[in-house]
Short mmCIF file of C-alpha atoms and ligand atoms in Angstrom, two decimals:
data_model
loop_
_atom_site.label_atom_id
_atom_site.label_comp_id
_atom_site.label_asym_id
_atom_site.label_seq_id
_atom_site.Cartn_x
_atom_site.Cartn_y
_atom_site.Cartn_z
CA MET A 1 25.04 -88.32 48.27
CA LYS A 2 22.03 -90.47 47.59
CA GLY A 3 18.45 -89.28 47.87
CA LEU A 4 19.12 -85.56 47.79
CA GLY A 5 17.41 -82.94 45.64
CA ALA A 6 17.91 -79.22 45.15
CA ASP A 7 20.06 -79.01 48.29
CA LYS A 8 22.51 -81.75 47.24
CA ARG A 9 25.38 -79.31 46.80
CA TYR A 10 24.85 -77.88 50.31
CA TRP A 11 25.23 -81.32 51.91
CA GLU A 12 28.22 -82.24 49.79
CA ALA A 13 30.05 -79.01 50.66
CA LEU A 14 29.20 -79.32 54.34
CA SER A 15 30.63 -82.84 54.30
CA ASP A 16 33.92 -81.17 53.32
CA GLY A 17 33.55 -78.54 56.06
CA ARG A 18 32.45 -75.75 53.72
CA LEU A 19 29.22 -73.80 53.46
CA GLU A 20 27.75 -73.27 50.00
CA LEU A 21 24.39 -71.60 49.40
CA PRO A 22 22.42 -70.88 46.22
CA GLN A 23 21.95 -67.39 44.82
CA CYS A 24 19.47 -66.89 41.99
CA ALA A 25 21.36 -66.26 38.74
CA ALA A 26 18.56 -64.03 37.42
CA CYS A 27 17.55 -61.78 40.35
CA GLY A 28 20.45 -62.30 42.79
CA ARG A 29 18.27 -63.33 45.73
CA TRP A 30 19.85 -65.80 48.16
CA ARG A 31 17.57 -68.79 48.62
CA TRP A 32 17.43 -71.21 51.52
CA PRO A 33 16.10 -73.87 51.69
CA ALA A 34 17.40 -74.53 48.21
CA PRO A 35 14.59 -74.49 45.63
CA PHE A 36 14.55 -75.90 42.14
CA ARG A 37 13.06 -72.59 40.97
CA CYS A 38 13.32 -69.05 42.37
CA GLY A 39 10.16 -68.06 44.21
CA ASP A 40 10.70 -64.38 43.38
CA CYS A 41 11.52 -64.27 39.67
CA GLY A 42 10.82 -67.80 38.47
CA GLY A 43 14.43 -68.36 37.40
CA TRP A 44 15.71 -71.92 37.16
CA ASP A 45 19.44 -71.27 37.51
CA PHE A 46 21.39 -70.74 40.70
CA ASN A 47 24.98 -69.80 41.40
CA TRP A 48 26.25 -71.72 44.37
CA GLN A 49 28.58 -69.53 46.41
CA THR A 50 30.96 -70.36 49.22
CA VAL A 51 29.77 -68.42 52.27
CA GLU A 52 31.68 -67.76 55.46
CA MET A 53 30.12 -69.55 58.43
CA ARG A 54 29.58 -66.38 60.39
CA GLY A 55 26.32 -64.74 61.35
CA GLU A 56 24.14 -63.59 64.18
CA ILE A 57 21.70 -65.45 66.36
CA TYR A 58 18.20 -64.83 65.02
CA SER A 59 16.49 -67.19 67.44
CA TRP A 60 17.32 -70.09 69.72
CA THR A 61 15.76 -72.80 71.82
CA ARG A 62 17.03 -75.03 74.62
CA THR A 63 15.93 -78.65 74.61
CA TRP A 64 15.87 -80.26 78.04
CA HIS A 65 14.71 -83.76 77.20
CA PRO A 66 16.35 -86.04 74.63
CA PHE A 67 14.19 -87.48 71.90
CA GLU A 68 14.86 -90.10 69.28
CA GLY A 69 18.07 -89.32 67.44
CA THR A 70 19.36 -86.69 69.89
CA GLU A 71 20.45 -88.96 72.73
CA HIS A 72 24.13 -88.62 71.76
CA LEU A 73 24.00 -84.84 72.29
CA GLY A 74 23.35 -85.04 76.00
CA SER A 75 20.92 -82.58 77.49
CA PRO A 76 20.17 -79.83 77.65
CA PHE A 77 21.34 -78.66 74.23
CA VAL A 78 20.78 -75.40 72.39
CA THR A 79 19.63 -75.14 68.77
CA LEU A 80 20.20 -71.86 66.94
CA SER A 81 18.68 -70.18 63.95
CA VAL A 82 21.55 -68.06 62.56
CA ALA A 83 21.08 -65.23 60.05
CA LEU A 84 23.91 -64.88 57.54
CA PRO A 85 24.44 -61.24 56.53
CA ARG A 86 26.81 -62.24 53.70
CA ALA A 87 24.07 -64.37 52.14
CA GLY A 88 21.17 -61.94 52.17
CA GLY A 89 20.19 -62.80 55.74
CA VAL A 90 19.12 -66.38 55.02
CA ARG A 91 18.93 -68.42 58.21
CA LEU A 92 20.48 -71.78 59.02
CA MET A 93 19.89 -74.13 61.91
CA GLY A 94 22.63 -75.66 64.00
CA LEU A 95 23.72 -76.59 67.49
CA LEU A 96 25.50 -74.22 69.85
CA ASP A 97 28.76 -75.51 71.31
CA GLY A 98 29.89 -74.73 74.82
CA GLU A 99 28.32 -73.68 78.07
CA VAL A 100 27.36 -70.18 76.98
CA GLU A 101 24.07 -68.39 77.31
CA PRO A 102 22.77 -67.61 73.80
CA ALA A 103 21.54 -64.10 73.06
CA ILE A 104 19.59 -62.76 70.11
CA GLY A 105 21.98 -60.78 67.90
CA ALA A 106 25.17 -62.38 69.24
CA ILE A 107 27.82 -63.05 66.59
CA VAL A 108 28.58 -66.72 66.01
CA THR A 109 31.01 -68.61 63.83
CA GLY A 110 30.37 -72.11 62.61
CA LYS A 111 32.27 -75.15 61.57
CA GLY A 112 31.26 -78.28 59.76
CA ALA A 113 30.75 -81.33 61.93
CA VAL A 114 29.31 -84.78 61.46
CA SER A 115 26.60 -86.27 63.63
CA HIS A 116 25.99 -89.99 63.67
CA VAL A 117 22.20 -90.34 63.76
CA TYR A 118 19.99 -93.30 62.83
CA GLY A 119 23.05 -95.24 61.72
CA ARG A 120 24.13 -92.54 59.27
CA ASP A 121 26.74 -89.79 59.30
CA ILE A 122 24.94 -86.50 58.76
CA PRO A 123 26.87 -83.26 58.14
CA ALA A 124 25.85 -80.38 60.38
CA ILE A 125 27.00 -76.94 61.51
CA ARG A 126 28.18 -76.41 65.07
CA TRP A 127 28.13 -72.77 66.14
CA GLN A 128 30.30 -71.00 68.69
CA VAL A 129 29.74 -67.54 70.11
CA SER A 130 32.52 -65.20 68.93
CA GLN A 131 34.47 -63.41 71.60
ZN1 LIG B 1 15.30 -65.02 41.26
#
């Protein structure tokens, strides 16, 4: 993908429906957003690991009014911040699918999806509350 930096691998994996996140090769800390250098130990090398798209809702917000680039979602829509316990608790953003009331701490599973925004296909994660 063109124009991407330290997070290039994340976007490429998500385009294939997989989640990959960087873990510092020196200190083992999971890092997201992806840095070029570890903010804890100063290491430059990262091991990109495949991570299951499963976590818990850390926070959420419901948007009632569309704004530029979200018109295709309809409204209202719910955006989640999901903590991933298998990746050191790093948090990822994504949309919640379905007509369910989100709750802090609820377990969600994700899947890769593509949104067409501003004339481009952008990979994203769509989350569903686990039953
Ligand atoms: Zn480190």
